[in-house]
C-alpha cells in the first residue's frame, strides 16, 4: 500500500498576498460612484494595490477627481492615453471590464473591499520585512546584535 501524496501547503503560494477581484471592485466603485473616491482614499494608497496597472488607474482617478473632472471610464481611458500608460494598464477593454464589474458591487461596501486590499498590502510588507531579516541573519549574524538586526530590517 502506498502512502498518499501530502496535501499542498496553503502558505507555499509563490505569489505575494493579493486579491485582484477586491482591487477591481474598489476601482470599479470609484469609477461608477464618485462618492466612493473619498471613502477609498480614507483607507488606501496607490501602493496598497498589488497589480501595477491598478496602482496607475487609482492614481489617475485621484488626479482627475482633484482637477474637478469626473473619473469615469471615458475620462480615465483618455487620461491614460495622454500619459502613454493605457497599454500598460491593459488597454481600453480592461478598463471597461473594471468599470462594468462595478455593477456587481455595492458602493457602500467600498470600505470592506478596500480593507481586503489593505490587509493583503500589509501581508506583502510583512513578507518583505521578513525576507530582509532573513537576509541580514544569513549575512551578518555574527556581527550584529538582535536589536540592531531588527532596526536594520525596517
PDB file of C-alpha atoms in Angstrom:
ATOM      1  CA  UNK A   1       0.000   0.000   0.000  1.00  0.00           C
ATOM      2  CA  UNK A   2       1.435   3.359  -0.998  1.00  0.00           C
ATOM      3  CA  UNK A   3       1.273   6.458   1.103  1.00  0.00           C
ATOM      4  CA  UNK A   4      -0.979   9.256  -0.139  1.00  0.00           C
ATOM      5  CA  UNK A   5       0.523  12.408  -1.603  1.00  0.00           C
ATOM      6  CA  UNK A   6       0.879  15.132   1.017  1.00  0.00           C
ATOM      7  CA  UNK A   7      -1.575  17.986   0.763  1.00  0.00           C
ATOM      8  CA  UNK A   8      -0.161  21.191  -0.732  1.00  0.00           C
ATOM      9  CA  UNK A   9       0.883  23.770   1.810  1.00  0.00           C
ATOM     10  CA  UNK A  10      -1.589  26.687   1.546  1.00  0.00           C
ATOM     11  CA  UNK A  11       1.175  29.031   2.727  1.00  0.00           C
ATOM     12  CA  UNK A  12       3.531  27.960  -0.062  1.00  0.00           C
ATOM     13  CA  UNK A  13       1.978  30.245  -2.689  1.00  0.00           C
ATOM     14  CA  UNK A  14       4.684  31.718  -4.916  1.00  0.00           C
ATOM     15  CA  UNK A  15       2.735  34.965  -5.321  1.00  0.00           C
ATOM     16  CA  UNK A  16       2.618  37.540  -2.555  1.00  0.00           C
ATOM     17  CA  UNK A  17      -0.749  38.146  -0.864  1.00  0.00           C
ATOM     18  CA  UNK A  18      -3.203  39.940  -3.129  1.00  0.00           C
ATOM     19  CA  UNK A  19      -6.830  39.907  -4.255  1.00  0.00           C
ATOM     20  CA  UNK A  20      -7.294  41.133  -7.817  1.00  0.00           C
ATOM     21  CA  UNK A  21     -11.101  40.984  -7.549  1.00  0.00           C
ATOM     22  CA  UNK A  22     -11.095  43.237  -4.470  1.00  0.00           C
ATOM     23  CA  UNK A  23      -8.757  45.663  -6.248  1.00  0.00           C
ATOM     24  CA  UNK A  24     -11.071  45.704  -9.266  1.00  0.00           C
ATOM     25  CA  UNK A  25     -14.099  46.191  -7.004  1.00  0.00           C
ATOM     26  CA  UNK A  26     -12.506  49.250  -5.395  1.00  0.00           C
ATOM     27  CA  UNK A  27     -11.581  50.792  -8.755  1.00  0.00           C
ATOM     28  CA  UNK A  28     -14.948  49.946 -10.295  1.00  0.00           C
ATOM     29  CA  UNK A  29     -16.770  51.577  -7.383  1.00  0.00           C
ATOM     30  CA  UNK A  30     -14.607  54.665  -7.735  1.00  0.00           C
ATOM     31  CA  UNK A  31     -15.442  54.862 -11.460  1.00  0.00           C
ATOM     32  CA  UNK A  32     -19.162  54.319 -11.052  1.00  0.00           C
ATOM     33  CA  UNK A  33     -19.813  56.207  -7.826  1.00  0.00           C
ATOM     34  CA  UNK A  34     -17.920  59.484  -7.299  1.00  0.00           C
ATOM     35  CA  UNK A  35     -18.683  59.437  -3.553  1.00  0.00           C
ATOM     36  CA  UNK A  36     -16.680  56.205  -3.322  1.00  0.00           C
ATOM     37  CA  UNK A  37     -13.469  58.084  -4.174  1.00  0.00           C
ATOM     38  CA  UNK A  38     -13.340  59.815  -0.787  1.00  0.00           C
ATOM     39  CA  UNK A  39     -14.142  56.582   1.019  1.00  0.00           C
ATOM     40  CA  UNK A  40     -11.339  54.800  -0.851  1.00  0.00           C
ATOM     41  CA  UNK A  41      -8.745  57.487  -0.192  1.00  0.00           C
ATOM     42  CA  UNK A  42      -9.562  57.357   3.520  1.00  0.00           C
ATOM     43  CA  UNK A  43      -8.121  53.830   3.701  1.00  0.00           C
ATOM     44  CA  UNK A  44      -5.992  53.200   0.591  1.00  0.00           C
ATOM     45  CA  UNK A  45      -2.865  54.452  -1.111  1.00  0.00           C
ATOM     46  CA  UNK A  46      -1.736  53.527  -4.611  1.00  0.00           C
ATOM     47  CA  UNK A  47       0.986  51.327  -3.115  1.00  0.00           C
ATOM     48  CA  UNK A  48      -1.656  49.156  -1.429  1.00  0.00           C
ATOM     49  CA  UNK A  49      -2.623  47.737  -4.826  1.00  0.00           C
ATOM     50  CA  UNK A  50      -0.654  44.672  -5.897  1.00  0.00           C
ATOM     51  CA  UNK A  51      -1.260  44.988  -9.623  1.00  0.00           C
ATOM     52  CA  UNK A  52       0.820  47.878 -11.060  1.00  0.00           C
ATOM     53  CA  UNK A  53      -1.950  48.725 -13.532  1.00  0.00           C
ATOM     54  CA  UNK A  54      -4.358  49.124 -10.621  1.00  0.00           C
ATOM     55  CA  UNK A  55      -1.917  51.486  -8.912  1.00  0.00           C
ATOM     56  CA  UNK A  56      -1.861  53.608 -12.071  1.00  0.00           C
ATOM     57  CA  UNK A  57      -5.644  53.570 -12.515  1.00  0.00           C
ATOM     58  CA  UNK A  58      -6.127  54.519  -8.857  1.00  0.00           C
ATOM     59  CA  UNK A  59      -3.695  57.438  -9.196  1.00  0.00           C
ATOM     60  CA  UNK A  60      -5.381  58.523 -12.426  1.00  0.00           C
ATOM     61  CA  UNK A  61      -8.794  58.530 -10.753  1.00  0.00           C
ATOM     62  CA  UNK A  62      -7.436  60.666  -7.909  1.00  0.00           C
ATOM     63  CA  UNK A  63      -5.761  63.085 -10.321  1.00  0.00           C
ATOM     64  CA  UNK A  64      -8.923  63.505 -12.378  1.00  0.00           C
ATOM     65  CA  UNK A  65     -11.042  63.984  -9.282  1.00  0.00           C
ATOM     66  CA  UNK A  66      -8.614  66.545  -7.830  1.00  0.00           C
ATOM     67  CA  UNK A  67      -8.858  68.606 -11.018  1.00  0.00           C
ATOM     68  CA  UNK A  68     -12.653  68.547 -10.962  1.00  0.00           C
ATOM     69  CA  UNK A  69     -13.037  66.054 -13.811  1.00  0.00           C
ATOM     70  CA  UNK A  70     -15.448  63.183 -13.240  1.00  0.00           C
ATOM     71  CA  UNK A  71     -13.478  59.926 -13.144  1.00  0.00           C
ATOM     72  CA  UNK A  72     -15.411  57.624 -15.434  1.00  0.00           C
ATOM     73  CA  UNK A  73     -14.337  55.047 -17.970  1.00  0.00           C
ATOM     74  CA  UNK A  74     -14.076  57.636 -20.784  1.00  0.00           C
ATOM     75  CA  UNK A  75     -12.027  60.187 -18.838  1.00  0.00           C
ATOM     76  CA  UNK A  76      -9.795  57.528 -17.315  1.00  0.00           C
ATOM     77  CA  UNK A  77      -9.039  55.960 -20.711  1.00  0.00           C
ATOM     78  CA  UNK A  78      -8.364  59.407 -22.153  1.00  0.00           C
ATOM     79  CA  UNK A  79      -6.012  60.320 -19.296  1.00  0.00           C
ATOM     80  CA  UNK A  80      -4.149  57.014 -19.615  1.00  0.00           C
ATOM     81  CA  UNK A  81      -3.798  57.574 -23.377  1.00  0.00           C
ATOM     82  CA  UNK A  82      -2.393  61.057 -22.760  1.00  0.00           C
ATOM     83  CA  UNK A  83       0.220  59.712 -20.346  1.00  0.00           C
ATOM     84  CA  UNK A  84       1.052  56.750 -22.597  1.00  0.00           C
ATOM     85  CA  UNK A  85       0.041  54.238 -19.917  1.00  0.00           C
ATOM     86  CA  UNK A  86      -3.150  52.789 -21.382  1.00  0.00           C
ATOM     87  CA  UNK A  87      -1.483  49.732 -22.915  1.00  0.00           C
ATOM     88  CA  UNK A  88       0.452  49.019 -19.712  1.00  0.00           C
ATOM     89  CA  UNK A  89      -2.855  49.174 -17.838  1.00  0.00           C
ATOM     90  CA  UNK A  90      -4.446  46.516 -20.042  1.00  0.00           C
ATOM     91  CA  UNK A  91      -5.980  48.730 -22.698  1.00  0.00           C
ATOM     92  CA  UNK A  92      -9.471  50.100 -23.137  1.00  0.00           C
ATOM     93  CA  UNK A  93     -11.124  46.706 -22.760  1.00  0.00           C
ATOM     94  CA  UNK A  94      -9.556  46.063 -19.357  1.00  0.00           C
ATOM     95  CA  UNK A  95     -10.549  49.494 -18.037  1.00  0.00           C
ATOM     96  CA  UNK A  96     -14.075  48.914 -19.320  1.00  0.00           C
ATOM     97  CA  UNK A  97     -14.126  45.482 -17.671  1.00  0.00           C
ATOM     98  CA  UNK A  98     -13.196  47.008 -14.305  1.00  0.00           C
ATOM     99  CA  UNK A  99     -15.961  49.591 -14.637  1.00  0.00           C
ATOM    100  CA  UNK A 100     -18.541  47.021 -15.737  1.00  0.00           C
ATOM    101  CA  UNK A 101     -17.664  44.901 -12.730  1.00  0.00           C
ATOM    102  CA  UNK A 102     -18.918  47.748 -10.561  1.00  0.00           C
ATOM    103  CA  UNK A 103     -22.476  46.735 -11.422  1.00  0.00           C
ATOM    104  CA  UNK A 104     -21.877  43.678  -9.230  1.00  0.00           C
ATOM    105  CA  UNK A 105     -20.575  45.585  -6.212  1.00  0.00           C
ATOM    106  CA  UNK A 106     -22.274  47.754  -3.632  1.00  0.00           C
ATOM    107  CA  UNK A 107     -20.759  51.240  -3.232  1.00  0.00           C
ATOM    108  CA  UNK A 108     -21.449  51.124   0.494  1.00  0.00           C
ATOM    109  CA  UNK A 109     -19.060  48.174   0.693  1.00  0.00           C
ATOM    110  CA  UNK A 110     -16.042  50.077  -0.613  1.00  0.00           C
ATOM    111  CA  UNK A 111     -14.537  50.146   2.878  1.00  0.00           C
ATOM    112  CA  UNK A 112     -14.868  46.369   3.016  1.00  0.00           C
ATOM    113  CA  UNK A 113     -13.293  45.886  -0.422  1.00  0.00           C
ATOM    114  CA  UNK A 114     -10.588  48.408   0.439  1.00  0.00           C
ATOM    115  CA  UNK A 115      -9.959  46.604   3.713  1.00  0.00           C
ATOM    116  CA  UNK A 116      -9.235  43.414   1.796  1.00  0.00           C
ATOM    117  CA  UNK A 117      -6.745  45.292  -0.385  1.00  0.00           C
ATOM    118  CA  UNK A 118      -5.077  46.880   2.658  1.00  0.00           C
ATOM    119  CA  UNK A 119      -4.878  43.548   4.517  1.00  0.00           C
ATOM    120  CA  UNK A 120      -3.057  41.973   1.583  1.00  0.00           C
ATOM    121  CA  UNK A 121      -0.796  45.021   1.305  1.00  0.00           C
ATOM    122  CA  UNK A 122       0.170  44.659   4.962  1.00  0.00           C
ATOM    123  CA  UNK A 123       0.855  40.971   4.339  1.00  0.00           C
ATOM    124  CA  UNK A 124       3.184  41.840   1.445  1.00  0.00           C
ATOM    125  CA  UNK A 125       5.050  44.368   3.575  1.00  0.00           C
ATOM    126  CA  UNK A 126       5.408  41.782   6.346  1.00  0.00           C
ATOM    127  CA  UNK A 127       6.817  39.287   3.859  1.00  0.00           C
ATOM    128  CA  UNK A 128       9.284  41.871   2.585  1.00  0.00           C
ATOM    129  CA  UNK A 129      10.397  42.681   6.123  1.00  0.00           C
ATOM    130  CA  UNK A 130      10.814  39.009   6.981  1.00  0.00           C
ATOM    131  CA  UNK A 131      12.866  38.488   3.817  1.00  0.00           C
ATOM    132  CA  UNK A 132      15.106  41.421   4.778  1.00  0.00           C
ATOM    133  CA  UNK A 133      15.522  39.959   8.259  1.00  0.00           C
ATOM    134  CA  UNK A 134      16.348  36.520   6.874  1.00  0.00           C
ATOM    135  CA  UNK A 135      18.960  38.036   4.556  1.00  0.00           C
ATOM    136  CA  UNK A 136      20.515  40.039   7.374  1.00  0.00           C
ATOM    137  CA  UNK A 137      20.602  36.994   9.635  1.00  0.00           C
ATOM    138  CA  UNK A 138      22.317  34.954   6.936  1.00  0.00           C
ATOM    139  CA  UNK A 139      24.923  37.585   6.111  1.00  0.00           C
ATOM    140  CA  UNK A 140      25.548  39.493   9.338  1.00  0.00           C
ATOM    141  CA  UNK A 141      24.540  37.129  12.140  1.00  0.00           C
ATOM    142  CA  UNK A 142      27.934  37.207  13.851  1.00  0.00           C
ATOM    143  CA  UNK A 143      28.464  40.952  13.721  1.00  0.00           C
ATOM    144  CA  UNK A 144      25.026  42.393  14.540  1.00  0.00           C
ATOM    145  CA  UNK A 145      23.047  42.001  17.749  1.00  0.00           C
ATOM    146  CA  UNK A 146      19.307  41.282  17.670  1.00  0.00           C
ATOM    147  CA  UNK A 147      18.216  44.871  18.345  1.00  0.00           C
ATOM    148  CA  UNK A 148      20.373  46.254  15.552  1.00  0.00           C
ATOM    149  CA  UNK A 149      19.195  43.488  13.235  1.00  0.00           C
ATOM    150  CA  UNK A 150      15.578  44.392  13.928  1.00  0.00           C
ATOM    151  CA  UNK A 151      16.240  48.073  13.292  1.00  0.00           C
ATOM    152  CA  UNK A 152      18.062  47.390  10.004  1.00  0.00           C
ATOM    153  CA  UNK A 153      15.168  45.219   8.813  1.00  0.00           C
ATOM    154  CA  UNK A 154      12.807  48.197   8.894  1.00  0.00           C
TER     155      UNK A 154
END
